[in-house]
Amino acid sequence: MVRLLIASALLASLLLATIPQVHADNYQNIINNGNIAYDLLIYDSYDNMAAGNYLSNLTVFYKESPFPDITLTGSILGIPQEDLKSIIEMPSISHFRLSYQNISALMKNGRIEMNGWTISYGGKGIFQLSDGRFVEGIDVTISFASGSKSAMYDPSTGLLIMENFYISSQQGNVYVFFLEISSYGPVSGTKLPVEKLTILELFSFLIIALAAYSIFNRNKYRVL
């Protein structure tokens, strides 16, 4: 198992070289003056997530001006809209974009302490957008109280590329959240040959299989 992980990591490192870096200057006006769109898929289990059977497909818009905020289009039965917004923002609305200083400190030290929450660096990774393109980012774990989110950031713009977590309501319902930046958002990517996709899918599966989530207690929901 250890050898497989090492081999997968080496292969992924080689493949990362084929993916272009994002140039932050090209998208600064979009980030500062416009809304960044994210696709949010909500499932009732990881099995249904793997099968693509989602309960709800929403759009999340993140903006920084005049102050950081998100708006939602769509809803899901069982979670009030205000609670849904709060869950997505956890642990803070500021986690949608990290500063250049945050990114530099994270990659240098492997960990940064924010205001009551922590981001731990997990190395470079690759993520497939909904249009099939691959982008390079940095994998992190966002830890707050006793809960966590698995996420990826664009190292050039500091934007959140994706995050994955699940919650349990007081009624015992489980919801799996998968948030990803829209394919037309301010990130660049590339198509890869089919033979490389198989390797990437295996590597992604190993990362997901090894990810662990702890329980976070809050008033109405627990983020796991």
XYZ file of C-alpha atoms in Angstrom:
224
model
C 0.000 0.000 0.000
C 2.830 2.393 0.906
C 4.603 1.625 -2.374
C 1.392 2.241 -4.293
C 0.916 5.620 -2.627
C 4.521 6.615 -3.317
C 4.216 5.543 -6.948
C 0.928 7.419 -7.329
C 2.421 10.552 -5.823
C 5.409 10.390 -8.190
C 3.168 9.889 -11.201
C 0.963 12.772 -10.147
C 4.016 15.005 -9.742
C 5.102 14.210 -13.283
C 1.634 14.918 -14.642
C 1.453 18.253 -12.840
C 4.224 19.490 -15.104
C 1.832 19.287 -18.074
C -0.725 21.649 -16.507
C -0.190 25.403 -17.002
C -0.010 27.745 -14.061
C -2.766 30.318 -13.550
C -1.722 33.930 -14.035
C -3.419 36.008 -11.363
C -3.070 39.317 -13.229
C -5.396 38.096 -15.985
C -8.260 37.625 -13.556
C -7.748 40.308 -10.923
C -10.523 42.522 -12.276
C -12.948 39.593 -12.310
C -12.136 38.723 -8.718
C -12.332 42.288 -7.447
C -15.344 43.511 -9.391
C -17.441 40.485 -10.285
C -19.022 37.362 -8.895
C -17.137 34.075 -8.955
C -19.561 31.250 -9.739
C -19.394 27.837 -8.075
C -21.424 24.716 -8.751
C -22.738 23.058 -5.595
C -23.920 19.456 -5.711
C -25.548 17.934 -2.637
C -25.948 14.170 -2.181
C -27.438 11.951 0.511
C -24.455 9.537 0.560
C -20.979 9.062 -0.878
C -22.307 6.097 -2.880
C -24.777 8.369 -4.638
C -22.029 10.936 -5.089
C -19.931 8.318 -6.897
C -22.962 7.394 -9.008
C -23.779 11.027 -9.778
C -27.214 10.874 -8.155
C -27.490 14.271 -6.489
C -30.358 15.648 -4.435
C -29.834 19.226 -5.503
C -27.719 21.240 -7.927
C -27.225 24.855 -6.866
C -25.085 27.794 -7.916
C -23.075 29.787 -5.389
C -21.815 33.272 -6.254
C -18.877 34.661 -4.290
C -17.999 38.359 -4.385
C -15.379 40.455 -2.610
C -16.702 43.971 -3.203
C -17.864 45.935 -1.288
C -17.353 43.114 1.249
C -16.975 39.310 0.981
C -20.316 37.543 0.647
C -22.030 34.633 -1.087
C -25.473 34.302 -2.641
C -27.269 31.093 -3.605
C -29.576 30.164 -6.440
C -31.674 27.110 -5.689
C -32.503 25.300 -2.468
C -32.687 21.847 -0.936
C -35.565 20.353 0.991
C -34.765 19.962 4.683
C -32.160 22.731 5.029
C -33.363 26.337 5.421
C -31.661 28.751 3.032
C -30.035 30.741 5.828
C -28.589 27.567 7.369
C -27.358 26.403 3.971
C -25.514 29.687 3.450
C -23.958 29.416 6.910
C -22.809 25.841 6.267
C -21.122 26.788 2.986
C -19.351 29.749 4.607
C -17.912 27.640 7.449
C -15.548 28.264 9.083
C -15.521 31.808 7.677
C -16.458 33.569 4.450
C -12.765 34.463 4.173
C -11.896 30.840 3.384
C -13.151 31.403 -0.180
C -9.972 33.304 -0.965
C -6.580 33.279 0.714
C -4.131 36.136 0.445
C -0.775 35.799 -1.277
C 0.858 35.931 2.150
C -1.383 33.108 3.388
C -0.547 30.937 0.381
C 3.191 31.577 0.757
C 3.166 30.841 4.495
C 1.078 27.719 3.961
C 3.424 26.259 1.353
C 6.500 27.218 3.373
C 5.386 26.143 6.845
C 2.803 23.493 6.003
C 0.208 25.061 8.269
C -1.336 28.438 9.033
C -3.500 29.547 11.923
C -6.448 31.730 11.026
C -9.019 33.315 13.341
C -10.163 30.212 15.215
C -9.440 27.772 12.399
C -6.453 26.116 10.774
C -5.377 25.268 7.235
C -2.957 22.363 6.749
C -1.016 21.929 3.501
C -1.344 18.556 1.775
C 0.834 19.110 -1.289
C 0.077 19.937 -4.901
C -2.838 18.257 -6.611
C -4.896 18.220 -9.771
C -8.618 18.638 -10.198
C -10.917 18.020 -13.148
C -13.403 20.773 -13.925
C -16.894 19.924 -15.116
C -15.875 20.617 -18.730
C -13.120 17.986 -18.557
C -10.141 20.313 -18.176
C -7.601 19.753 -15.420
C -6.262 22.479 -13.158
C -3.396 22.471 -10.693
C -3.915 23.519 -7.104
C -2.780 22.943 -3.548
C -4.621 20.397 -1.429
C -5.493 21.463 2.098
C -7.502 20.440 5.118
C -9.494 23.214 6.757
C -9.980 22.395 10.446
C -12.354 24.237 12.767
C -13.564 23.239 16.226
C -13.868 19.446 15.842
C -14.735 19.433 12.139
C -12.957 19.749 8.811
C -13.310 20.302 5.087
C -11.142 18.901 2.324
C -10.338 21.663 -0.172
C -8.107 22.859 -2.997
C -6.836 26.373 -3.761
C -5.378 28.042 -6.815
C -1.889 29.123 -5.663
C -1.804 32.144 -8.010
C -5.117 33.818 -7.199
C -5.737 32.268 -3.771
C -9.242 31.305 -4.892
C -10.985 28.222 -3.596
C -11.171 25.699 -6.450
C -13.191 23.022 -4.682
C -14.204 21.681 -1.301
C -15.871 18.514 -0.081
C -17.482 17.703 3.266
C -20.621 16.230 4.734
C -23.049 17.144 7.477
C -25.484 15.329 9.727
C -28.674 17.060 10.828
C -30.382 16.628 14.176
C -32.965 14.506 12.378
C -30.236 12.072 11.352
C -30.148 13.053 7.679
C -26.736 13.010 6.009
C -25.834 15.439 3.235
C -22.625 15.306 1.204
C -21.515 18.671 -0.203
C -19.300 19.039 -3.260
C -18.475 22.616 -4.264
C -16.380 23.382 -7.359
C -15.530 26.524 -9.257
C -17.464 26.795 -12.520
C -15.582 25.830 -15.659
C -15.872 29.385 -17.002
C -14.420 30.855 -13.814
C -11.005 32.535 -13.458
C -8.853 29.405 -13.664
C -7.020 27.923 -16.626
C -6.683 24.243 -17.381
C -5.831 21.723 -20.042
C -7.120 18.494 -21.529
C -4.985 15.426 -20.910
C -4.605 12.264 -23.023
C -6.844 9.338 -22.075
C -3.967 7.231 -20.761
C -3.123 9.955 -18.243
C -6.715 10.229 -17.089
C -6.722 6.648 -15.788
C -3.679 7.346 -13.631
C -5.189 10.579 -12.339
C -8.483 8.900 -11.494
C -6.637 6.209 -9.510
C -4.618 8.822 -7.655
C -7.746 10.856 -6.877
C -9.493 7.759 -5.567
C -6.588 6.995 -3.236
C -6.632 10.523 -1.855
C -10.386 10.408 -1.260
C -10.189 6.947 0.307
C -7.548 8.114 2.785
C -9.344 11.333 3.749
C -10.874 11.357 7.243
C -13.532 13.641 8.609
C -14.215 14.328 12.287
C -17.527 15.469 13.762
C -18.268 19.128 14.340
C -21.185 19.970 16.615
C -23.222 23.082 15.995
C -26.756 24.208 16.792
C -28.598 22.406 14.024
C -26.005 20.510 12.036
C -22.777 18.632 12.449
C -20.085 19.039 9.810
C -18.095 15.861 9.390
